[in-house]
Amino acid sequence: MTDKENIKKTGGSDLMDKVVSLCKRRGFIFPGSEIYGGLQNSWDYGPLGAELKKNIKDEWWNRFVRQRSDMVGLDAALIMNPKVWEASGHLATFNDPLVECKKCHARYRADQTPGLAYSVEKLSTGIETKHLAVAQGTKCASCGEIWFLGKTLESPKQFNLMLKTFLGPAQEQANTVYFRPEIAQAMFVNFKNVLDTSRKRLPFGIASQGSAFRNEITPGNFIFRTREFDLMEFEYFINPKDWEKTFEYWLTEMKRWLHDLGVTSEHLHFVEVSKEDRAHYSQRTVDVEYDYPFGQKELYGLAYRGDFDLKSHAEKSGADLTYTDPEDQKNKFIPHVIEPSFGLNRSILVALLEAYDEEKIAGDEEDVRVVMRFPKWVAPVKVAILPLSKKDELAVIAKPLYAHLSKLFVCDYDETQSIGKRYRRQDEIGTPYCVTVDFETIADKSVTVRDRDTMKQERVLIAELDRYLSGKLTS
Ligand code: ATP
């Protein structure tokens, strides 16, 4: 132990409760529609959460789209022609198995409820048979009824997760449309448009970010599973002969991204999905799983989808979605696809869980410092300007300094409470640097810069401050 003792409690609901409470208290994430009693697991991103979310989205876009010559972006409509969902198979098969307690009518996902063992057997004929076993003594989490299959627990039904609405003034079957449950299909449907206009050659990718909607049976665990969520993903089109090496390449890139997001590699698991559990068209799928306080569960996914999607859309729409090899004009084929899929909300959740830290300061019985150790690029506020007092003689220096620095970085200006309390507030929101303007500043034209992680303070000339901070924030 040095002068600070790390007392972060890892794992368990303790960490989750602390993060959820900090998010509410400091303005990262609020329960959705809170003044009306909320709306079943919906969440709103507050002033700091909005910045954090934007930082992750923008960095992803810069890294995977703008800084690569083999990737282009797409920003597509949320509601697509329902034929898209017929071709993709979502209308027929985007289901979760649902079971219902006969006593209280609470509904659960059969494949994710403790005490229930749900399995799907795929026969060589293509027919699937579903099995459910209920462990002896399993009780309904809602009413406590002991479950017996067929007696107190209904047999599983397939529940389609597509969220329906109607387009136009008449609420008729003919006008039924669906909010997209994933963003991938827009990239397949626009493949030809993008190919013709961008003149890209294989291999190349189409990337997209945006909302997706799923009528989840059991949303929960804060922002882990919600009915409305954000995805960032790309479809990387390849010649099928290259699929294995391209898959490995994107797996490495996903690991690099997670490292840069601040995720400890020991908390990650790269799980090869077995043949039985993979989609029938996929020759390899890796689930990227994370040790959340509520268990090891999916964070991202990486799938080799073959030519299933383009082929299916070509058949159903009649459009020609083939690619002509520029070296050999006779070689026409439907490109294959590798799909790395990054859930934005789960990225935010792991960034919050990884960053949360508590340390006890030696010599101070009561004092526990809560600090969000975000990587600097993730931190919602980069620099806080803290005049030591509210007096005008400091404000005339601090306010123009804030005006200048906030053109370069996201800044906060805080002149209330003691300087110690203000430092702690900034630590709790993860601000990497605090700049204190004090009475000496008037004479020496310098400020004190305090580092969030080391708590070390340095005197820096105001004239050199933006260069100093730029250097630190990009290192
Ligand atoms: P899960 O098994 O957790 O339901 P999934 O396998 O259905 O996830 P995909 O269809 O592969 O998930 O979706 C891609 C990514 O979207 C996931 O890796 C995850 O990050 C995110 N995601 C999926 N469903 C939700 C949800 N309901 N809320 C928040 N993020 C989600």
Short mmCIF file of C-alpha atoms and ligand atoms in Angstrom, two decimals:
data_model
loop_
_atom_site.label_atom_id
_atom_site.label_comp_id
_atom_site.label_asym_id
_atom_site.label_seq_id
_atom_site.Cartn_x
_atom_site.Cartn_y
_atom_site.Cartn_z
CA MET A 1 0.00 0.00 0.00
CA THR A 2 1.31 3.42 -0.93
CA ASP A 3 -0.52 6.54 0.19
CA LYS A 4 -3.73 5.27 -1.45
CA GLU A 5 -5.41 1.95 -0.97
CA ASN A 6 -7.61 0.58 -3.71
CA ILE A 7 -10.83 -0.65 -2.20
CA LYS A 8 -12.90 -1.17 -5.31
CA LYS A 9 -15.15 -4.13 -4.79
CA THR A 10 -15.21 -6.15 -7.95
CA GLY A 11 -18.16 -8.19 -9.04
CA GLY A 12 -21.49 -8.70 -7.35
CA SER A 13 -24.48 -6.45 -7.15
CA ASP A 14 -22.47 -4.07 -4.97
CA LEU A 15 -20.53 -2.69 -7.95
CA MET A 16 -23.65 -2.58 -10.13
CA ASP A 17 -25.64 -0.69 -7.47
CA LYS A 18 -22.82 1.81 -7.03
CA VAL A 19 -22.53 2.45 -10.76
CA VAL A 20 -26.30 2.80 -11.26
CA SER A 21 -26.51 5.21 -8.33
CA LEU A 22 -23.54 7.28 -9.53
CA CYS A 23 -25.09 7.48 -13.01
CA LYS A 24 -28.31 8.89 -11.57
CA ARG A 25 -26.63 11.18 -9.02
CA ARG A 26 -24.16 12.74 -11.42
CA GLY A 27 -26.28 12.92 -14.56
CA PHE A 28 -25.02 10.06 -16.71
CA ILE A 29 -28.19 7.96 -17.01
CA PHE A 30 -31.72 8.52 -15.67
CA PRO A 31 -34.71 6.16 -15.62
CA GLY A 32 -36.81 6.99 -18.73
CA SER A 33 -40.01 9.04 -18.21
CA GLU A 34 -39.19 9.13 -14.50
CA ILE A 35 -41.70 11.79 -13.42
CA TYR A 36 -44.47 9.49 -14.73
CA GLY A 37 -43.16 6.49 -12.82
CA GLY A 38 -40.77 5.36 -15.57
CA LEU A 39 -41.35 3.04 -18.51
CA GLN A 40 -40.25 -0.59 -18.13
CA ASN A 41 -36.47 -0.56 -18.36
CA SER A 42 -36.09 2.48 -20.54
CA TRP A 43 -33.24 4.86 -19.82
CA ASP A 44 -32.36 8.42 -20.79
CA TYR A 45 -28.79 9.64 -21.14
CA GLY A 46 -28.25 12.84 -19.13
CA PRO A 47 -25.70 15.61 -19.78
CA LEU A 48 -22.67 13.43 -19.00
CA GLY A 49 -24.12 10.24 -20.48
CA ALA A 50 -24.87 12.03 -23.75
CA GLU A 51 -21.21 13.14 -24.00
CA LEU A 52 -19.92 9.68 -23.06
CA LYS A 53 -22.16 8.02 -25.65
CA LYS A 54 -21.11 10.48 -28.32
CA ASN A 55 -17.41 9.95 -27.55
CA ILE A 56 -17.75 6.19 -28.04
CA LYS A 57 -19.85 6.53 -31.21
CA ASP A 58 -17.53 9.12 -32.73
CA GLU A 59 -14.33 7.22 -31.91
CA TRP A 60 -15.82 4.05 -33.42
CA TRP A 61 -16.85 5.94 -36.57
CA ASN A 62 -13.44 7.64 -36.90
CA ARG A 63 -11.54 4.43 -36.35
CA PHE A 64 -13.58 2.06 -38.47
CA VAL A 65 -14.93 4.36 -41.19
CA ARG A 66 -13.06 7.64 -41.65
CA GLN A 67 -9.56 6.32 -41.04
CA ARG A 68 -9.95 3.38 -43.43
CA SER A 69 -10.03 3.43 -47.20
CA ASP A 70 -11.88 0.08 -47.28
CA MET A 71 -14.94 1.24 -45.33
CA VAL A 72 -17.85 3.56 -46.07
CA GLY A 73 -20.79 4.68 -43.95
CA LEU A 74 -24.55 4.37 -44.24
CA ASP A 75 -27.30 6.08 -42.27
CA ALA A 76 -30.50 4.23 -43.06
CA ALA A 77 -34.21 4.45 -42.19
CA LEU A 78 -35.44 2.78 -39.01
CA ILE A 79 -38.52 1.36 -40.72
CA MET A 80 -38.00 -0.72 -43.86
CA ASN A 81 -40.26 -2.45 -46.35
CA PRO A 82 -41.65 -5.53 -44.52
CA LYS A 83 -40.39 -7.71 -47.39
CA VAL A 84 -36.89 -7.07 -46.04
CA TRP A 85 -37.83 -8.96 -42.87
CA GLU A 86 -39.37 -11.79 -44.86
CA ALA A 87 -36.15 -12.19 -46.85
CA SER A 88 -33.90 -11.96 -43.79
CA GLY A 89 -35.96 -14.58 -41.97
CA HIS A 90 -36.82 -12.28 -39.06
CA LEU A 91 -40.58 -12.53 -39.47
CA ALA A 92 -40.47 -16.31 -39.37
CA THR A 93 -37.65 -17.01 -36.93
CA PHE A 94 -36.66 -13.99 -34.84
CA ASN A 95 -38.22 -15.60 -31.80
CA ASP A 96 -37.40 -16.22 -28.18
CA PRO A 97 -39.00 -19.10 -26.26
CA LEU A 98 -41.55 -17.72 -23.81
CA VAL A 99 -42.96 -19.49 -20.76
CA GLU A 100 -45.72 -18.25 -18.50
CA CYS A 101 -46.43 -18.98 -14.85
CA LYS A 102 -50.03 -20.20 -14.78
CA LYS A 103 -50.66 -18.73 -11.34
CA CYS A 104 -49.51 -15.10 -11.70
CA HIS A 105 -49.05 -14.95 -15.50
CA ALA A 106 -45.46 -13.63 -15.18
CA ARG A 107 -43.56 -14.30 -18.41
CA TYR A 108 -39.98 -15.49 -18.72
CA ARG A 109 -37.46 -16.46 -21.40
CA ALA A 110 -37.22 -20.25 -21.23
CA ASP A 111 -33.55 -20.19 -22.30
CA GLN A 112 -32.46 -17.65 -19.68
CA THR A 113 -34.36 -18.49 -16.51
CA PRO A 114 -32.54 -20.23 -13.65
CA GLY A 115 -33.96 -23.73 -13.09
CA LEU A 116 -35.12 -24.12 -16.71
CA ALA A 117 -33.06 -26.05 -19.27
CA TYR A 118 -34.20 -25.23 -22.79
CA SER A 119 -32.67 -26.83 -25.86
CA VAL A 120 -33.33 -27.00 -29.57
CA GLU A 121 -32.54 -30.15 -31.52
CA LYS A 122 -31.91 -29.61 -35.22
CA LEU A 123 -32.75 -32.65 -37.28
CA SER A 124 -31.04 -33.39 -40.60
CA THR A 125 -34.39 -32.74 -42.33
CA GLY A 126 -34.17 -29.13 -41.14
CA ILE A 127 -36.99 -29.62 -38.64
CA GLU A 128 -36.31 -28.35 -35.13
CA THR A 129 -37.63 -29.92 -31.94
CA LYS A 130 -37.62 -27.96 -28.73
CA HIS A 131 -37.18 -29.41 -25.24
CA LEU A 132 -37.73 -27.89 -21.83
CA ALA A 133 -36.75 -29.47 -18.52
CA VAL A 134 -37.69 -27.90 -15.19
CA ALA A 135 -35.35 -28.58 -12.26
CA GLN A 136 -37.16 -29.93 -9.20
CA GLY A 137 -38.25 -27.18 -6.82
CA THR A 138 -37.92 -24.32 -9.32
CA LYS A 139 -40.21 -21.47 -8.24
CA CYS A 140 -41.69 -18.49 -10.02
CA ALA A 141 -39.53 -15.46 -9.14
CA SER A 142 -42.66 -13.34 -9.08
CA CYS A 143 -45.23 -15.31 -7.00
CA GLY A 144 -43.19 -18.22 -5.55
CA GLU A 145 -45.35 -20.96 -7.12
CA ILE A 146 -43.43 -24.23 -7.61
CA TRP A 147 -43.31 -25.00 -11.31
CA PHE A 148 -44.39 -28.25 -12.95
CA LEU A 149 -44.34 -28.19 -16.74
CA GLY A 150 -47.82 -28.23 -18.25
CA LYS A 151 -49.43 -27.79 -14.79
CA THR A 152 -48.19 -24.62 -13.10
CA LEU A 153 -45.93 -23.61 -15.98
CA GLU A 154 -47.15 -23.30 -19.57
CA SER A 155 -45.14 -25.11 -22.26
CA PRO A 156 -42.86 -22.74 -24.20
CA LYS A 157 -44.28 -20.71 -27.07
CA GLN A 158 -42.25 -18.94 -29.75
CA PHE A 159 -42.52 -15.19 -29.22
CA ASN A 160 -41.53 -12.90 -32.13
CA LEU A 161 -39.37 -9.99 -30.99
CA MET A 162 -40.24 -7.62 -33.84
CA LEU A 163 -41.83 -4.38 -32.68
CA LYS A 164 -44.84 -3.59 -34.85
CA THR A 165 -46.44 -0.33 -35.85
CA PHE A 166 -48.67 0.98 -38.66
CA LEU A 167 -47.67 3.33 -41.44
CA GLY A 168 -50.27 5.86 -42.51
CA PRO A 169 -53.65 6.71 -40.98
CA ALA A 170 -55.34 3.30 -41.29
CA GLN A 171 -54.38 0.69 -38.71
CA GLU A 172 -54.82 -2.30 -41.00
CA GLN A 173 -52.85 -5.45 -41.54
CA ALA A 174 -51.80 -4.12 -44.95
CA ASN A 175 -50.06 -1.18 -43.29
CA THR A 176 -48.14 -3.17 -40.69
CA VAL A 177 -44.46 -2.34 -40.55
CA TYR A 178 -41.67 -3.14 -38.08
CA PHE A 179 -39.05 -1.12 -36.32
CA ARG A 180 -35.74 -2.66 -37.32
CA PRO A 181 -34.52 -5.29 -34.84
CA GLU A 182 -30.94 -4.92 -36.17
CA ILE A 183 -29.20 -2.53 -38.54
CA ALA A 184 -27.48 -5.07 -40.78
CA GLN A 185 -30.27 -5.48 -43.32
CA ALA A 186 -30.04 -1.86 -44.50
CA MET A 187 -26.42 -2.50 -45.43
CA PHE A 188 -27.35 -5.56 -47.51
CA VAL A 189 -30.29 -3.85 -49.17
CA ASN A 190 -28.05 -0.90 -50.13
CA PHE A 191 -25.12 -3.05 -51.24
CA LYS A 192 -25.62 -2.30 -54.94
CA ASN A 193 -26.18 1.43 -54.38
CA VAL A 194 -23.00 1.69 -52.35
CA LEU A 195 -20.99 -0.44 -54.75
CA ASP A 196 -22.07 1.62 -57.77
CA THR A 197 -21.54 5.02 -56.16
CA SER A 198 -18.41 4.43 -54.08
CA ARG A 199 -16.66 2.25 -56.70
CA LYS A 200 -15.12 0.16 -53.91
CA ARG A 201 -13.57 -3.18 -54.69
CA LEU A 202 -13.57 -6.24 -52.48
CA PRO A 203 -12.73 -6.44 -49.71
CA PHE A 204 -14.68 -3.46 -48.38
CA GLY A 205 -17.18 -2.75 -45.65
CA ILE A 206 -20.37 -0.76 -45.10
CA ALA A 207 -20.71 0.56 -41.55
CA SER A 208 -23.70 1.92 -39.72
CA GLN A 209 -24.75 3.15 -36.30
CA GLY A 210 -28.23 3.60 -34.93
CA SER A 211 -31.21 2.40 -32.96
CA ALA A 212 -32.69 -1.08 -33.04
CA PHE A 213 -35.85 -2.33 -31.34
CA ARG A 214 -36.68 -5.74 -29.89
CA ASN A 215 -39.72 -6.62 -27.85
CA GLU A 216 -37.56 -8.42 -25.28
CA ILE A 217 -39.46 -10.73 -22.91
CA THR A 218 -37.28 -9.88 -19.94
CA PRO A 219 -35.39 -6.62 -20.29
CA GLY A 220 -33.26 -5.64 -17.32
CA ASN A 221 -29.89 -5.26 -15.65
CA PHE A 222 -29.82 -1.50 -16.18
CA ILE A 223 -28.82 -0.70 -19.79
CA PHE A 224 -27.71 -4.29 -20.56
CA ARG A 225 -31.00 -5.40 -22.10
CA THR A 226 -33.57 -2.86 -23.21
CA ARG A 227 -36.27 -2.85 -25.86
CA GLU A 228 -34.74 0.12 -27.64
CA PHE A 229 -30.96 0.12 -27.98
CA ASP A 230 -28.12 1.33 -30.19
CA LEU A 231 -25.89 -0.72 -32.41
CA MET A 232 -22.66 -0.03 -34.24
CA GLU A 233 -21.80 -2.62 -36.84
CA PHE A 234 -20.41 -3.25 -40.26
CA GLU A 235 -20.79 -5.78 -42.99
CA TYR A 236 -17.37 -6.55 -44.45
CA PHE A 237 -17.76 -7.98 -47.97
CA ILE A 238 -15.15 -10.46 -49.13
CA ASN A 239 -14.26 -13.10 -51.64
CA PRO A 240 -15.19 -16.37 -49.85
CA LYS A 241 -11.64 -17.71 -50.20
CA ASP A 242 -10.49 -15.04 -47.71
CA TRP A 243 -13.02 -15.64 -44.94
CA GLU A 244 -10.78 -17.33 -42.38
CA LYS A 245 -8.03 -14.71 -42.37
CA THR A 246 -10.55 -11.84 -42.48
CA PHE A 247 -12.40 -13.32 -39.51
CA GLU A 248 -9.16 -13.49 -37.50
CA TYR A 249 -8.28 -9.94 -38.51
CA TRP A 250 -11.59 -8.53 -37.22
CA LEU A 251 -11.38 -10.54 -34.03
CA THR A 252 -8.00 -8.91 -33.34
CA GLU A 253 -9.42 -5.46 -34.17
CA MET A 254 -12.33 -6.01 -31.78
CA LYS A 255 -9.87 -6.94 -29.02
CA ARG A 256 -7.85 -3.79 -29.74
CA TRP A 257 -11.00 -1.64 -29.56
CA LEU A 258 -11.98 -3.21 -26.21
CA HIS A 259 -8.50 -2.62 -24.84
CA ASP A 260 -8.71 1.05 -25.86
CA LEU A 261 -12.15 1.31 -24.26
CA GLY A 262 -10.46 0.42 -20.97
CA VAL A 263 -11.70 -3.17 -20.66
CA THR A 264 -9.40 -5.54 -18.73
CA SER A 265 -8.68 -8.59 -20.87
CA GLU A 266 -9.29 -10.92 -17.87
CA HIS A 267 -12.94 -9.83 -17.88
CA LEU A 268 -13.44 -10.90 -21.50
CA HIS A 269 -14.22 -14.32 -22.98
CA PHE A 270 -14.15 -15.13 -26.66
CA VAL A 271 -16.60 -17.98 -26.96
CA GLU A 272 -16.70 -20.10 -30.12
CA VAL A 273 -20.37 -20.75 -30.82
CA SER A 274 -20.96 -24.45 -31.49
CA LYS A 275 -22.37 -25.69 -34.80
CA GLU A 276 -25.69 -26.55 -33.14
CA ASP A 277 -26.08 -23.03 -31.76
CA ARG A 278 -24.88 -21.14 -34.84
CA ALA A 279 -27.20 -19.87 -37.55
CA HIS A 280 -27.35 -22.53 -40.28
CA TYR A 281 -25.51 -20.29 -42.78
CA SER A 282 -22.61 -19.43 -40.44
CA GLN A 283 -19.39 -21.40 -40.49
CA ARG A 284 -17.97 -19.51 -37.53
CA THR A 285 -19.38 -17.21 -34.87
CA VAL A 286 -17.60 -15.87 -31.81
CA ASP A 287 -19.56 -14.34 -28.94
CA VAL A 288 -17.54 -11.75 -27.08
CA GLU A 289 -18.67 -12.17 -23.48
CA TYR A 290 -17.92 -10.04 -20.43
CA ASP A 291 -17.95 -10.74 -16.68
CA TYR A 292 -20.78 -8.40 -15.69
CA PRO A 293 -21.62 -8.19 -11.97
CA PHE A 294 -24.71 -10.30 -12.87
CA GLY A 295 -22.75 -13.01 -14.71
CA GLN A 296 -20.84 -13.78 -17.89
CA LYS A 297 -22.96 -12.57 -20.80
CA GLU A 298 -22.71 -11.27 -24.35
CA LEU A 299 -21.08 -7.95 -25.07
CA TYR A 300 -20.40 -8.12 -28.84
CA GLY A 301 -20.60 -10.69 -31.62
CA LEU A 302 -18.54 -11.60 -34.66
CA ALA A 303 -20.16 -13.76 -37.32
CA TYR A 304 -19.27 -15.15 -40.71
CA ARG A 305 -22.63 -14.96 -42.53
CA GLY A 306 -21.51 -16.43 -45.85
CA ASP A 307 -23.59 -15.13 -48.75
CA PHE A 308 -26.90 -15.86 -47.02
CA ASP A 309 -28.22 -12.29 -46.77
CA LEU A 310 -27.27 -10.94 -50.21
CA LYS A 311 -28.43 -14.17 -51.86
CA SER A 312 -31.76 -14.08 -50.07
CA HIS A 313 -32.38 -10.41 -50.95
CA ALA A 314 -31.36 -11.05 -54.58
CA GLU A 315 -33.86 -13.93 -54.79
CA LYS A 316 -36.74 -12.10 -53.08
CA SER A 317 -36.27 -8.68 -54.74
CA GLY A 318 -35.04 -9.77 -58.16
CA ALA A 319 -32.13 -7.30 -57.92
CA ASP A 320 -28.73 -8.33 -59.21
CA LEU A 321 -26.46 -8.32 -56.15
CA THR A 322 -23.47 -9.99 -57.76
CA TYR A 323 -19.97 -8.57 -57.84
CA THR A 324 -17.76 -8.72 -60.89
CA ASP A 325 -14.09 -9.40 -60.28
CA PRO A 326 -12.32 -6.41 -61.93
CA GLU A 327 -9.37 -8.64 -62.92
CA ASP A 328 -11.56 -11.33 -64.44
CA GLN A 329 -14.84 -9.94 -65.81
CA LYS A 330 -16.20 -13.48 -66.25
CA ASN A 331 -15.91 -14.14 -62.53
CA LYS A 332 -19.23 -12.93 -61.09
CA PHE A 333 -20.25 -13.96 -57.60
CA ILE A 334 -22.24 -12.91 -54.57
CA PRO A 335 -19.77 -11.62 -51.97
CA HIS A 336 -19.54 -13.26 -48.55
CA VAL A 337 -19.75 -11.27 -45.35
CA ILE A 338 -18.00 -11.00 -41.99
CA GLU A 339 -20.08 -9.06 -39.46
CA PRO A 340 -18.56 -7.49 -36.32
CA SER A 341 -21.40 -6.23 -34.14
CA PHE A 342 -20.84 -3.76 -31.26
CA GLY A 343 -23.72 -2.96 -28.91
CA LEU A 344 -23.33 0.72 -27.98
CA ASN A 345 -25.23 0.54 -24.68
CA ARG A 346 -23.29 -2.50 -23.56
CA SER A 347 -20.07 -0.65 -24.53
CA ILE A 348 -21.18 2.17 -22.23
CA LEU A 349 -22.04 -0.27 -19.44
CA VAL A 350 -18.64 -1.98 -19.53
CA ALA A 351 -16.85 1.39 -19.79
CA LEU A 352 -18.68 2.48 -16.60
CA LEU A 353 -18.06 -0.79 -14.74
CA GLU A 354 -14.38 -0.85 -15.67
CA ALA A 355 -13.82 2.80 -14.81
CA TYR A 356 -15.46 2.72 -11.36
CA ASP A 357 -12.86 2.83 -8.61
CA GLU A 358 -12.73 3.65 -4.92
CA GLU A 359 -9.64 4.39 -2.91
CA LYS A 360 -9.05 5.19 0.69
CA ILE A 361 -6.67 8.06 1.28
CA ALA A 362 -4.09 7.21 3.99
CA GLY A 363 -4.26 9.28 7.16
CA ASP A 364 -7.87 10.17 6.57
CA GLU A 365 -10.18 7.80 8.47
CA GLU A 366 -13.38 8.68 6.66
CA ASP A 367 -12.14 9.70 3.27
CA VAL A 368 -12.94 7.43 0.38
CA ARG A 369 -12.32 8.84 -3.07
CA VAL A 370 -14.64 7.59 -5.82
CA VAL A 371 -12.96 8.01 -9.18
CA MET A 372 -14.09 7.05 -12.66
CA ARG A 373 -10.86 6.07 -14.37
CA PHE A 374 -12.14 6.38 -17.94
CA PRO A 375 -9.56 6.38 -20.71
CA LYS A 376 -9.13 10.09 -21.46
CA TRP A 377 -10.92 9.91 -24.84
CA VAL A 378 -13.95 8.30 -23.17
CA ALA A 379 -14.27 10.84 -20.32
CA PRO A 380 -17.34 13.06 -20.83
CA VAL A 381 -15.58 16.17 -19.49
CA LYS A 382 -11.88 16.59 -20.25
CA VAL A 383 -11.00 19.72 -18.27
CA ALA A 384 -12.63 21.48 -15.31
CA ILE A 385 -11.87 25.17 -14.69
CA LEU A 386 -12.05 25.85 -10.97
CA PRO A 387 -11.48 29.41 -9.72
CA LEU A 388 -10.46 29.21 -6.06
CA SER A 389 -13.05 31.82 -5.13
CA LYS A 390 -16.01 33.53 -6.77
CA LYS A 391 -14.26 36.92 -6.52
CA ASP A 392 -14.21 39.04 -9.66
CA GLU A 393 -10.41 39.25 -9.78
CA LEU A 394 -10.30 35.46 -10.40
CA ALA A 395 -13.42 35.33 -12.59
CA VAL A 396 -11.89 37.82 -15.05
CA ILE A 397 -9.13 35.27 -15.67
CA ALA A 398 -11.08 32.02 -15.29
CA LYS A 399 -14.08 32.87 -17.51
CA PRO A 400 -12.08 33.79 -20.64
CA LEU A 401 -9.90 30.74 -19.97
CA TYR A 402 -13.04 28.56 -19.97
CA ALA A 403 -14.30 30.26 -23.15
CA HIS A 404 -10.98 29.57 -24.85
CA LEU A 405 -10.47 25.96 -23.67
CA SER A 406 -14.06 24.92 -24.35
CA LYS A 407 -13.40 25.52 -28.05
CA LEU A 408 -10.78 22.77 -27.82
CA PHE A 409 -12.17 20.31 -25.26
CA VAL A 410 -15.41 19.59 -23.38
CA CYS A 411 -14.94 21.74 -20.26
CA ASP A 412 -16.79 22.32 -17.01
CA TYR A 413 -16.77 25.56 -14.98
CA ASP A 414 -17.37 25.25 -11.25
CA GLU A 415 -16.90 27.96 -8.65
CA THR A 416 -19.06 26.68 -5.79
CA GLN A 417 -18.02 24.77 -2.63
CA SER A 418 -14.53 24.08 -1.31
CA ILE A 419 -11.82 23.16 -3.80
CA GLY A 420 -11.52 19.69 -2.19
CA LYS A 421 -15.19 18.97 -2.80
CA ARG A 422 -14.95 20.23 -6.36
CA TYR A 423 -11.96 17.94 -7.04
CA ARG A 424 -13.98 14.98 -5.70
CA ARG A 425 -16.93 15.84 -7.88
CA GLN A 426 -14.70 15.91 -10.95
CA ASP A 427 -13.07 12.60 -9.89
CA GLU A 428 -16.51 11.04 -9.64
CA ILE A 429 -17.36 12.00 -13.21
CA GLY A 430 -13.90 11.02 -14.46
CA THR A 431 -12.53 14.43 -15.53
CA PRO A 432 -8.84 13.84 -16.34
CA TYR A 433 -7.63 17.39 -15.53
CA CYS A 434 -8.70 20.15 -13.14
CA VAL A 435 -7.32 23.64 -13.71
CA THR A 436 -7.34 25.85 -10.62
CA VAL A 437 -7.12 29.61 -10.93
CA ASP A 438 -5.88 31.07 -7.62
CA PHE A 439 -4.69 34.43 -6.28
CA GLU A 440 -1.11 33.73 -7.36
CA THR A 441 -2.37 33.41 -10.92
CA ILE A 442 -2.88 37.20 -11.01
CA ALA A 443 0.87 37.74 -10.56
CA ASP A 444 2.51 34.66 -12.12
CA LYS A 445 0.03 34.08 -15.01
CA SER A 446 0.06 30.38 -14.14
CA VAL A 447 -2.56 27.88 -13.00
CA THR A 448 -2.45 24.59 -11.08
CA VAL A 449 -3.26 21.50 -13.13
CA ARG A 450 -4.30 18.46 -11.11
CA ASP A 451 -4.18 14.96 -12.56
CA ARG A 452 -7.25 12.75 -11.79
CA ASP A 453 -5.33 9.49 -11.39
CA THR A 454 -2.17 10.53 -9.55
CA MET A 455 -3.70 13.61 -7.85
CA LYS A 456 -0.34 15.30 -8.55
CA GLN A 457 -0.43 19.03 -9.16
CA GLU A 458 1.69 21.03 -11.55
CA ARG A 459 2.02 24.75 -12.13
CA VAL A 460 1.58 25.64 -15.80
CA LEU A 461 1.75 29.02 -17.55
CA ILE A 462 -1.65 30.04 -18.98
CA ALA A 463 0.06 30.83 -22.28
CA GLU A 464 1.17 27.19 -22.52
CA LEU A 465 -1.97 25.58 -21.16
CA ASP A 466 -3.72 24.51 -24.36
CA ARG A 467 -0.54 22.89 -25.72
CA TYR A 468 0.07 21.22 -22.34
CA LEU A 469 -3.49 19.85 -22.12
CA SER A 470 -3.62 18.79 -25.78
CA GLY A 471 -0.42 16.81 -25.28
CA LYS A 472 -1.74 15.13 -22.14
CA LEU A 473 -5.21 14.38 -23.53
CA THR A 474 -3.98 12.75 -26.70
CA SER A 475 -1.20 10.68 -25.04
P1 ATP B 1 -28.51 -11.63 -26.41
O1 ATP B 1 -28.10 -13.08 -26.53
O2 ATP B 1 -27.87 -10.89 -25.27
O3 ATP B 1 -30.00 -11.42 -26.52
P2 ATP B 1 -28.16 -11.44 -29.23
O4 ATP B 1 -27.27 -12.60 -29.50
O5 ATP B 1 -29.59 -11.50 -29.53
O6 ATP B 1 -27.92 -10.92 -27.72
P3 ATP B 1 -27.28 -9.93 -31.45
O7 ATP B 1 -28.50 -10.18 -32.22
O8 ATP B 1 -26.01 -10.60 -31.85
O9 ATP B 1 -27.54 -10.16 -29.90
O10 ATP B 1 -27.09 -8.34 -31.37
C1 ATP B 1 -25.84 -7.71 -31.53
C2 ATP B 1 -25.45 -6.90 -30.30
O11 ATP B 1 -26.51 -6.03 -29.94
C3 ATP B 1 -25.21 -7.73 -29.04
O12 ATP B 1 -23.89 -8.22 -29.04
C4 ATP B 1 -25.43 -6.69 -27.96
O13 ATP B 1 -24.28 -5.89 -27.78
C5 ATP B 1 -26.51 -5.81 -28.54
N1 ATP B 1 -27.86 -6.13 -28.04
C6 ATP B 1 -28.68 -7.13 -28.46
N2 ATP B 1 -29.86 -7.07 -27.82
C7 ATP B 1 -29.80 -6.01 -26.98
C8 ATP B 1 -30.72 -5.42 -26.07
N3 ATP B 1 -31.94 -5.90 -25.92
N4 ATP B 1 -30.32 -4.34 -25.36
C9 ATP B 1 -29.09 -3.81 -25.52
N5 ATP B 1 -28.18 -4.32 -26.39
C10 ATP B 1 -28.52 -5.40 -27.12
#
